[in-house]
GROMACS .gro file of C-alpha atoms in nm:
model
  349
    1MET     CA    1   9.337   8.230  13.364
    2ARG     CA    2   9.421   8.045  13.044
    3GLY     CA    3   9.654   8.166  12.773
    4VAL     CA    4   9.910   8.060  12.513
    5VAL     CA    5  10.269   8.121  12.622
    6PHE     CA    6  10.592   8.084  12.422
    7ASP     CA    7  10.910   8.068  12.629
    8GLY     CA    8  11.161   8.033  12.346
    9LYS     CA    9  11.161   7.655  12.346
   10ARG     CA   10  10.800   7.549  12.346
   11THR     CA   11  10.449   7.686  12.314
   12GLU     CA   12  10.196   7.571  12.569
   13VAL     CA   13   9.847   7.649  12.689
   14VAL     CA   14   9.867   7.742  13.058
   15ASP     CA   15   9.596   7.807  13.313
   16ASP     CA   16   9.784   8.012  13.571
   17LEU     CA   17   9.827   8.348  13.396
   18GLU     CA   18   9.764   8.662  13.594
   19ILE     CA   19   9.698   9.012  13.465
   20ARG     CA   20   9.707   9.343  13.645
   21ASP     CA   21   9.415   9.585  13.675
   22PRO     CA   22   9.377   9.858  13.412
   23GLY     CA   23   9.558  10.183  13.480
   24PRO     CA   24   9.474  10.528  13.342
   25GLY     CA   25   9.390  10.513  12.972
   26GLU     CA   26   9.371  10.132  12.966
   27VAL     CA   27   9.095   9.880  12.897
   28LEU     CA   28   9.064   9.527  13.034
   29VAL     CA   29   8.894   9.301  12.778
   30ALA     CA   30   8.752   8.952  12.823
   31VAL     CA   31   8.863   8.793  12.497
   32ALA     CA   32   8.596   8.583  12.326
   33ALA     CA   33   8.782   8.489  12.007
   34ALA     CA   34   9.122   8.538  11.848
   35GLY     CA   35   9.238   8.464  11.495
   36LEU     CA   36   9.558   8.265  11.447
   37CYS     CA   37   9.778   8.469  11.212
   38HIS     CA   38  10.111   8.365  11.060
   39SER     CA   39  10.272   8.648  11.254
   40ASP     CA   40  10.208   8.448  11.572
   41LEU     CA   41  10.375   8.145  11.416
   42SER     CA   42  10.663   8.367  11.301
   43VAL     CA   43  10.743   8.451  11.662
   44VAL     CA   44  10.760   8.080  11.741
   45ASP     CA   45  10.987   7.994  11.446
   46GLY     CA   46  11.208   8.298  11.498
   47THR     CA   47  11.116   8.488  11.181
   48ILE     CA   48  10.991   8.772  11.402
   49PRO     CA   49  11.232   8.825  11.694
   50PHE     CA   50  11.052   8.909  12.018
   51PRO     CA   51  11.147   8.922  12.387
   52LEU     CA   52  11.049   8.616  12.591
   53PRO     CA   53  10.850   8.471  12.756
   54VAL     CA   54  10.552   8.613  12.571
   55VAL     CA   55  10.176   8.565  12.561
   56LEU     CA   56  10.090   8.521  12.193
   57GLY     CA   57   9.797   8.644  11.983
   58HIS     CA   58   9.717   8.979  11.827
   59GLU     CA   59   9.389   8.946  11.635
   60GLY     CA   60   9.106   8.943  11.886
   61ALA     CA   61   8.763   9.061  11.989
   62GLY     CA   62   8.575   9.048  12.314
   63VAL     CA   63   8.378   9.234  12.578
   64VAL     CA   64   8.504   9.522  12.790
   65GLU     CA   65   8.536   9.411  13.151
   66ALA     CA   66   8.682   9.722  13.314
   67VAL     CA   67   8.829  10.057  13.215
   68GLY     CA   68   9.091  10.279  13.373
   69ALA     CA   69   9.066  10.648  13.453
   70GLY     CA   70   9.007  10.874  13.157
   71VAL     CA   71   8.857  10.611  12.925
   72VAL     CA   72   8.522  10.739  12.797
   73HIS     CA   73   8.463  10.588  12.452
   74VAL     CA   74   8.394  10.236  12.582
   75VAL     CA   75   8.233  10.107  12.900
   76PRO     CA   76   8.205   9.761  13.059
   77GLY     CA   77   7.979   9.543  12.846
   78ASP     CA   78   8.074   9.699  12.514
   79HIS     CA   79   8.184   9.467  12.233
   80VAL     CA   80   8.523   9.564  12.092
   81ALA     CA   81   8.766   9.457  11.823
   82LEU     CA   82   9.129   9.494  11.926
   83SER     CA   83   9.399   9.663  11.720
   84THR     CA   84   9.773   9.622  11.769
   85LEU     CA   85   9.850   9.994  11.750
   86ALA     CA   86   9.927  10.128  12.097
   87SER     CA   87   9.985  10.469  11.941
   88CYS     CA   88  10.037  10.771  12.161
   89GLY     CA   89   9.797  11.005  11.982
   90ALA     CA   90  10.021  11.305  12.044
   91CYS     CA   91  10.331  11.274  11.823
   92ALA     CA   92  10.374  11.428  11.479
   93GLN     CA   93  10.289  11.100  11.302
   94CYS     CA   94   9.970  11.048  11.503
   95ASP     CA   95   9.876  11.411  11.443
   96ARG     CA   96   9.909  11.351  11.068
   97GLY     CA   97   9.674  11.052  11.091
   98ARG     CA   98   9.953  10.794  11.062
   99PRO     CA   99   9.929  10.587  11.383
  100THR     CA  100  10.110  10.295  11.217
  101MET     CA  101  10.420  10.516  11.213
  102CYS     CA  102  10.400  10.617  11.580
  103ARG     CA  103  10.735  10.526  11.735
  104LYS     CA  104  10.571  10.450  12.068
  105ALA     CA  105  10.361  10.185  11.892
  106ILE     CA  106  10.664   9.995  11.761
  107GLY     CA  107  10.909   9.785  11.961
  108MET     CA  108  10.797   9.883  12.310
  109PRO     CA  109  10.629   9.570  12.452
  110GLY     CA  110  10.476   9.592  12.797
  111GLN     CA  111  10.449   9.323  13.062
  112PRO     CA  112  10.093   9.329  13.198
  113PHE     CA  113  10.093   8.952  13.250
  114SER     CA  114  10.267   8.740  13.510
  115ARG     CA  115  10.298   8.374  13.593
  116GLY     CA  116  10.423   8.255  13.926
  117GLY     CA  117  10.560   8.602  13.991
  118THR     CA  118  10.750   8.616  13.660
  119PRO     CA  119  10.648   8.897  13.421
  120LEU     CA  120  10.551   8.797  13.067
  121TYR     CA  121  10.566   9.017  12.760
  122GLN     CA  122  10.265   9.119  12.556
  123PHE     CA  123  10.285   9.040  12.185
  124ALA     CA  124  10.201   9.327  11.951
  125SER     CA  125  10.057   9.527  12.245
  126ASN     CA  126   9.767   9.283  12.232
  127SER     CA  127   9.818   8.917  12.339
  128ALA     CA  128   9.471   8.802  12.235
  129PHE     CA  129   9.551   8.436  12.313
  130ALA     CA  130   9.449   8.491  12.673
  131GLU     CA  131   9.114   8.493  12.848
  132ARG     CA  132   9.174   8.857  12.939
  133THR     CA  133   9.407   9.114  12.796
  134LEU     CA  134   9.494   9.473  12.871
  135VAL     CA  135   9.518   9.732  12.595
  136LYS     CA  136   9.545  10.106  12.558
  137ALA     CA  137   9.211  10.278  12.509
  138VAL     CA  138   9.296  10.367  12.150
  139GLN     CA  139   9.328   9.992  12.070
  140ALA     CA  140   8.974   9.903  12.177
  141VAL     CA  141   8.736   9.982  11.892
  142LYS     CA  142   8.369   9.962  11.979
  143ILE     CA  143   8.169   9.748  11.736
  144PRO     CA  144   7.798   9.664  11.706
  145ALA     CA  145   7.694   9.379  11.935
  146ASP     CA  146   7.523   9.194  11.649
  147ILE     CA  147   7.857   9.110  11.481
  148PRO     CA  148   7.970   8.759  11.583
  149LEU     CA  149   8.286   8.798  11.789
  150ALA     CA  150   8.462   8.510  11.611
  151SER     CA  151   8.422   8.706  11.288
  152ALA     CA  152   8.486   9.047  11.444
  153ALA     CA  153   8.823   8.926  11.572
  154LEU     CA  154   8.957   8.913  11.216
  155MET     CA  155   8.902   9.285  11.167
  156GLY     CA  156   9.187   9.355  11.412
  157CYS     CA  157   9.461   9.225  11.181
  158GLY     CA  158   9.371   9.033  10.865
  159VAL     CA  159   9.106   9.277  10.747
  160VAL     CA  160   9.277   9.604  10.840
  161THR     CA  161   9.602   9.477  10.687
  162GLY     CA  162   9.460   9.340  10.361
  163VAL     CA  163   9.170   9.573  10.290
  164GLY     CA  164   9.365   9.864  10.435
  165ALA     CA  165   9.661   9.801  10.205
  166VAL     CA  166   9.423   9.834   9.910
  167LEU     CA  167   9.227  10.138  10.022
  168ASN     CA  168   9.485  10.331  10.228
  169ARG     CA  169   9.828  10.245  10.088
  170ALA     CA  170   9.781  10.145   9.724
  171LYS     CA  171   9.465  10.352   9.681
  172VAL     CA  172   9.328  10.116   9.418
  173ASP     CA  173   9.078  10.296   9.197
  174ARG     CA  174   8.784  10.197   8.981
  175GLY     CA  175   8.892  10.007   8.673
  176ASP     CA  176   9.242   9.925   8.802
  177THR     CA  177   9.407   9.588   8.750
  178VAL     CA  178   9.527   9.396   9.055
  179VAL     CA  179   9.737   9.083   9.109
  180VAL     CA  180   9.738   8.914   9.451
  181ILE     CA  181  10.019   8.664   9.517
  182GLY     CA  182   9.913   8.434   9.801
  183THR     CA  183   9.550   8.377   9.901
  184GLY     CA  184   9.574   8.312  10.273
  185GLY     CA  185   9.397   8.532  10.525
  186ILE     CA  186   9.575   8.851  10.417
  187GLY     CA  187   9.549   8.774  10.045
  188LEU     CA  188   9.176   8.711  10.062
  189ASN     CA  189   9.129   9.047  10.231
  190VAL     CA  190   9.337   9.215   9.961
  191ILE     CA  191   9.110   9.051   9.704
  192GLN     CA  192   8.792   9.173   9.869
  193GLY     CA  193   8.946   9.515   9.924
  194ALA     CA  194   9.015   9.536   9.550
  195ARG     CA  195   8.657   9.431   9.480
  196ILE     CA  196   8.522   9.699   9.717
  197ALA     CA  197   8.749   9.959   9.552
  198GLY     CA  198   8.607   9.874   9.208
  199ALA     CA  199   8.907   9.704   9.047
  200LEU     CA  200   8.820   9.570   8.703
  201THR     CA  201   9.055   9.269   8.694
  202ILE     CA  202   9.167   9.084   9.008
  203VAL     CA  203   9.408   8.798   8.945
  204ALA     CA  204   9.467   8.565   9.240
  205VAL     CA  205   9.787   8.357   9.234
  206ASP     CA  206   9.838   8.061   9.466
  207ALA     CA  207  10.024   7.734   9.420
  208ASN     CA  208   9.735   7.547   9.582
  209PRO     CA  209   9.456   7.496   9.325
  210ALA     CA  210   9.211   7.413   9.603
  211LYS     CA  211   9.205   7.782   9.694
  212GLU     CA  212   9.042   7.890   9.368
  213THR     CA  213   8.683   7.861   9.490
  214VAL     CA  214   8.730   8.083   9.794
  215ALA     CA  215   8.945   8.332   9.602
  216ARG     CA  216   8.667   8.376   9.347
  217GLN     CA  217   8.412   8.397   9.627
  218PHE     CA  218   8.598   8.697   9.770
  219GLY     CA  219   8.618   8.871   9.432
  220ALA     CA  220   8.897   8.728   9.216
  221THR     CA  221   8.811   8.742   8.845
  222HIS     CA  222   9.093   8.500   8.756
  223PHE     CA  223   9.289   8.232   8.943
  224LEU     CA  224   9.634   8.101   8.854
  225THR     CA  225   9.869   7.855   9.019
  226SER     CA  226  10.174   8.035   8.884
  227ALA     CA  227  10.254   8.402   8.832
  228LYS     CA  228  10.414   8.310   8.499
  229ALA     CA  229  10.071   8.310   8.336
  230VAL     CA  230   9.969   8.657   8.454
  231ARG     CA  231  10.092   8.818   8.132
  232GLU     CA  232   9.845   8.609   7.935
  233ILE     CA  233   9.568   8.794   8.118
  234LEU     CA  234   9.743   9.131   8.156
  235PRO     CA  235   9.991   9.160   7.866
  236SER     CA  236  10.106   9.506   7.972
  237GLY     CA  237  10.129   9.417   8.339
  238ALA     CA  238   9.921   9.519   8.642
  239ASP     CA  239   9.854   9.850   8.810
  240HIS     CA  240   9.899   9.692   9.154
  241VAL     CA  241  10.068   9.367   9.261
  242PHE     CA  242  10.038   9.260   9.625
  243GLU     CA  243  10.289   9.008   9.763
  244CYS     CA  244  10.120   8.837  10.058
  245VAL     CA  245  10.353   8.544  10.125
  246GLY     CA  246  10.686   8.691  10.234
  247ARG     CA  247  10.924   8.517   9.995
  248THR     CA  248  11.195   8.717   9.821
  249GLU     CA  249  11.154   8.540   9.487
  250LEU     CA  250  10.786   8.635   9.489
  251ILE     CA  251  10.876   8.995   9.564
  252ARG     CA  252  11.086   8.991   9.248
  253GLN     CA  253  10.791   8.844   9.056
  254ALA     CA  254  10.563   9.117   9.190
  255ILE     CA  255  10.797   9.388   9.061
  256ASP     CA  256  10.840   9.218   8.724
  257LEU     CA  257  10.461   9.204   8.674
  258LEU     CA  258  10.406   9.579   8.699
  259ASP     CA  259  10.273   9.795   8.419
  260ARG     CA  260  10.397  10.150   8.370
  261ARG     CA  261  10.329  10.354   8.686
  262GLY     CA  262  10.246  10.028   8.860
  263GLN     CA  263  10.322   9.960   9.224
  264ALA     CA  264  10.423   9.649   9.415
  265ILE     CA  265  10.290   9.639   9.770
  266LEU     CA  266  10.477   9.413  10.013
  267LEU     CA  267  10.260   9.256  10.283
  268GLY     CA  268  10.427   8.919  10.343
  269VAL     CA  269  10.689   8.908  10.619
  270PRO     CA  270  11.020   8.736  10.529
  271ALA     CA  271  11.301   8.688  10.779
  272ALA     CA  272  11.429   9.013  10.930
  273THR     CA  273  11.761   8.978  10.745
  274ALA     CA  274  11.614   8.875  10.408
  275GLU     CA  275  11.726   9.071  10.101
  276ALA     CA  276  11.547   9.088   9.765
  277SER     CA  277  11.692   9.181   9.427
  278PHE     CA  278  11.540   9.342   9.119
  279LEU     CA  279  11.642   9.524   8.804
  280VAL     CA  280  11.677   9.889   8.893
  281SER     CA  281  11.604   9.986   8.535
  282SER     CA  282  11.263   9.819   8.564
  283LEU     CA  283  11.146  10.100   8.794
  284TYR     CA  284  11.224  10.394   8.567
  285LEU     CA  285  10.876  10.403   8.412
  286ASP     CA  286  10.740  10.550   8.737
  287LYS     CA  287  10.702  10.212   8.906
  288SER     CA  288  10.709  10.189   9.285
  289ILE     CA  289  10.780   9.938   9.561
  290LEU     CA  290  10.570  10.010   9.869
  291GLY     CA  291  10.610   9.873  10.215
  292CYS     CA  292  10.293   9.863  10.419
  293ARG     CA  293  10.255   9.826  10.793
  294TYR     CA  294   9.917   9.711  10.923
  295GLY     CA  295   9.732   9.836  10.617
  296SER     CA  296   9.842  10.197  10.683
  297SER     CA  297   9.531  10.194  10.896
  298ARG     CA  298   9.363  10.427  11.141
  299PRO     CA  299   9.185  10.160  11.346
  300GLN     CA  300   8.921  10.372  11.518
  301ARG     CA  301   8.810  10.492  11.175
  302ASP     CA  302   8.880  10.185  10.964
  303ILE     CA  303   8.747   9.907  11.188
  304ALA     CA  304   8.425  10.103  11.237
  305LEU     CA  305   8.398  10.135  10.858
  306TYR     CA  306   8.462   9.764  10.802
  307ALA     CA  307   8.199   9.676  11.062
  308GLU     CA  308   7.940   9.874  10.868
  309LEU     CA  309   8.051   9.727  10.535
  310TYR     CA  310   8.002   9.383  10.691
  311ARG     CA  311   7.655   9.470  10.817
  312THR     CA  312   7.554   9.590  10.470
  313GLY     CA  313   7.686   9.274  10.303
  314ARG     CA  314   7.982   9.432  10.123
  315LEU     CA  315   8.262   9.295  10.344
  316MET     CA  316   8.297   8.921  10.404
  317LEU     CA  317   8.395   8.815  10.755
  318ASP     CA  318   8.209   8.494  10.841
  319GLU     CA  319   8.350   8.328  10.529
  320LEU     CA  320   8.706   8.392  10.652
  321VAL     CA  321   8.653   8.179  10.961
  322THR     CA  322   8.714   7.834  10.819
  323GLU     CA  323   8.761   7.661  11.156
  324THR     CA  324   8.718   7.740  11.525
  325TYR     CA  325   8.921   7.572  11.797
  326PRO     CA  326   8.896   7.569  12.175
  327VAL     CA  327   9.210   7.737  12.306
  328GLU     CA  328   9.324   7.400  12.441
  329ASP     CA  329   9.358   7.285  12.078
  330PHE     CA  330   9.614   7.551  11.995
  331ALA     CA  331   9.866   7.294  11.868
  332LYS     CA  332   9.620   7.164  11.608
  333ALA     CA  333   9.518   7.517  11.510
  334ALA     CA  334   9.882   7.615  11.461
  335ASP     CA  335   9.953   7.304  11.254
  336ASP     CA  336   9.651   7.368  11.032
  337ALA     CA  337   9.756   7.731  10.981
  338HIS     CA  338  10.118   7.636  10.909
  339HIS     CA  339  10.016   7.388  10.639
  340GLY     CA  340   9.756   7.620  10.482
  341ARG     CA  341   9.457   7.400  10.561
  342VAL     CA  342   9.253   7.700  10.674
  343ALA     CA  343   9.217   8.059  10.553
  344ARG     CA  344   9.185   8.168  10.914
  345GLY     CA  345   9.153   7.952  11.221
  346VAL     CA  346   9.001   8.116  11.528
  347LEU     CA  347   9.067   8.026  11.890
  348VAL     CA  348   8.762   8.062  12.114
  349PHE     CA  349   8.744   8.092  12.491
   0.00000   0.00000   0.00000
């Protein structure tokens, strides 16, 4: 079968991948579509270290092909969106409803794929850039069959990360003020999450002025090409500032833009060794810096919610898919994503 493999030197689309049958508690999914996220590119450029060789992709949707023993919530033929959280469901963090903090869901990549007898790692417990992938049952979230799979794929990462950061981590409330630095796939979902939460003022900041139209479409009330002008709109600062790019100087800007009791939420992913600086005294008025993994989400609950919000017209999915590419055109899709030509490109099988 076809898939996108990175061996540490080059990324190529291959047609000789093999995948094992599902074991107990596992689901084999025929992937229909997979969004190309910057996290995939970060593995290729070394920003995110990962064991190699690896089958890339982590934002997918498809149709259940087979299930292992003990799987009862999905059956062959069901449409599913895939999460990256291979959480155990039994540890203290899972029991508290915090699957993003499950230690068995972090840094324990499996090897369900092989090529010419050589095992390949699975990226983010998902590897959606393959015609078939194998996930734990908890990662396969059943969705209504009337949701286009190219759009549904984005719920598995971009939506749960961006919207989830707003609703689950920051807990934006009605009337709050929000600044979003970076309006790529994650930033746009932060914007629409803030709109859904009832934020009064949503300021989108992006150096590319061409992104204003789509930012306003998703709910931004203001658009700026530089964070320096935010204080003209919010003289006292913002209740919530989301950094969605992953640059340390922008993290500093996010902190500096906070109002009293404000919080900076860090969603962008800088290099693993990157360090940011800020004035410690600037936090003493009850300000906070919040990390956020995967939107602090509970995928079986959250993805089902987002599917219904989409069906009722409150959550935008189709508008996120700015381009679709046959998997053979991965190189073009990656180049478009790297240069910001698309909000979200989607590979289709």
